[in-house]
Amino acid sequence: MVDYVEQQVGVEPDPFGKYVFSGRAIERHCAEIRWELGFRKCALADEDAWAPGWPSRCVRSS
């Protein structure tokens, strides 16, 4: 997956090896990506609207 994104945006893989995948920076970056792609975090109330087997327009965080 990372290789595919690296090719799409034209960056070398090395910067991703040094990226810290925890803390405020990753939270902000994920929020920016969701915003740009039109996604949002799911709320508990969203579960009622989900249909089995159909993708939703939100990202569920673990």
Short mmCIF file of C-alpha atoms in Angstrom, two decimals:
data_model
loop_
_atom_site.label_atom_id
_atom_site.label_comp_id
_atom_site.label_asym_id
_atom_site.label_seq_id
_atom_site.Cartn_x
_atom_site.Cartn_y
_atom_site.Cartn_z
CA MET A 1 0.00 0.00 0.00
CA VAL A 2 2.73 2.45 0.96
CA ASP A 3 4.63 1.61 -2.23
CA TYR A 4 1.56 2.43 -4.31
CA VAL A 5 1.02 5.79 -2.58
CA GLU A 6 4.73 6.62 -2.91
CA GLN A 7 4.52 6.05 -6.65
CA GLN A 8 1.34 8.11 -6.94
CA VAL A 9 2.76 11.16 -5.16
CA GLY A 10 6.31 10.75 -6.46
CA VAL A 11 8.23 10.45 -3.19
CA GLU A 12 11.01 8.16 -2.09
CA PRO A 13 10.17 5.47 0.51
CA ASP A 14 12.77 6.69 3.02
CA PRO A 15 10.65 9.52 4.54
CA PHE A 16 7.93 7.01 5.44
CA GLY A 17 10.43 4.89 7.35
CA LYS A 18 11.12 7.86 9.63
CA TYR A 19 7.48 8.88 10.08
CA VAL A 20 6.14 8.54 13.62
CA PHE A 21 2.77 6.78 13.42
CA SER A 22 1.54 7.96 16.81
CA GLY A 23 0.72 11.23 18.51
CA ARG A 24 -0.84 14.49 17.40
CA ALA A 25 0.87 14.62 14.00
CA ILE A 26 -0.67 11.38 12.74
CA GLU A 27 -4.09 12.40 14.08
CA ARG A 28 -3.84 15.71 12.19
CA HIS A 29 -2.58 14.04 9.02
CA CYS A 30 -5.38 11.46 9.10
CA ALA A 31 -7.93 14.24 9.59
CA GLU A 32 -6.48 16.13 6.61
CA ILE A 33 -6.62 13.02 4.43
CA ARG A 34 -10.23 12.29 5.47
CA TRP A 35 -11.16 15.92 4.72
CA GLU A 36 -9.57 15.86 1.26
CA LEU A 37 -11.20 12.54 0.35
CA GLY A 38 -14.61 13.44 1.75
CA PHE A 39 -14.55 10.87 4.54
CA ARG A 40 -15.19 11.32 8.26
CA LYS A 41 -14.82 9.31 11.44
CA CYS A 42 -17.81 7.17 12.25
CA ALA A 43 -20.04 7.91 15.18
CA LEU A 44 -21.83 5.26 17.19
CA ALA A 45 -25.13 6.47 15.69
CA ASP A 46 -23.81 5.61 12.20
CA GLU A 47 -23.91 1.89 12.95
CA ASP A 48 -27.71 1.85 12.57
CA ALA A 49 -27.38 3.10 8.98
CA TRP A 50 -24.76 0.56 7.89
CA ALA A 51 -25.89 -2.21 5.61
CA PRO A 52 -23.88 -5.45 5.71
CA GLY A 53 -21.53 -5.73 2.77
CA TRP A 54 -21.81 -2.09 1.67
CA PRO A 55 -18.97 0.38 2.19
CA SER A 56 -19.78 3.44 4.21
CA ARG A 57 -18.48 6.98 3.73
CA CYS A 58 -16.69 7.00 7.04
CA VAL A 59 -13.54 5.55 8.53
CA ARG A 60 -13.81 3.55 11.71
CA SER A 61 -10.88 4.06 14.04
CA SER A 62 -9.74 1.19 16.19
#
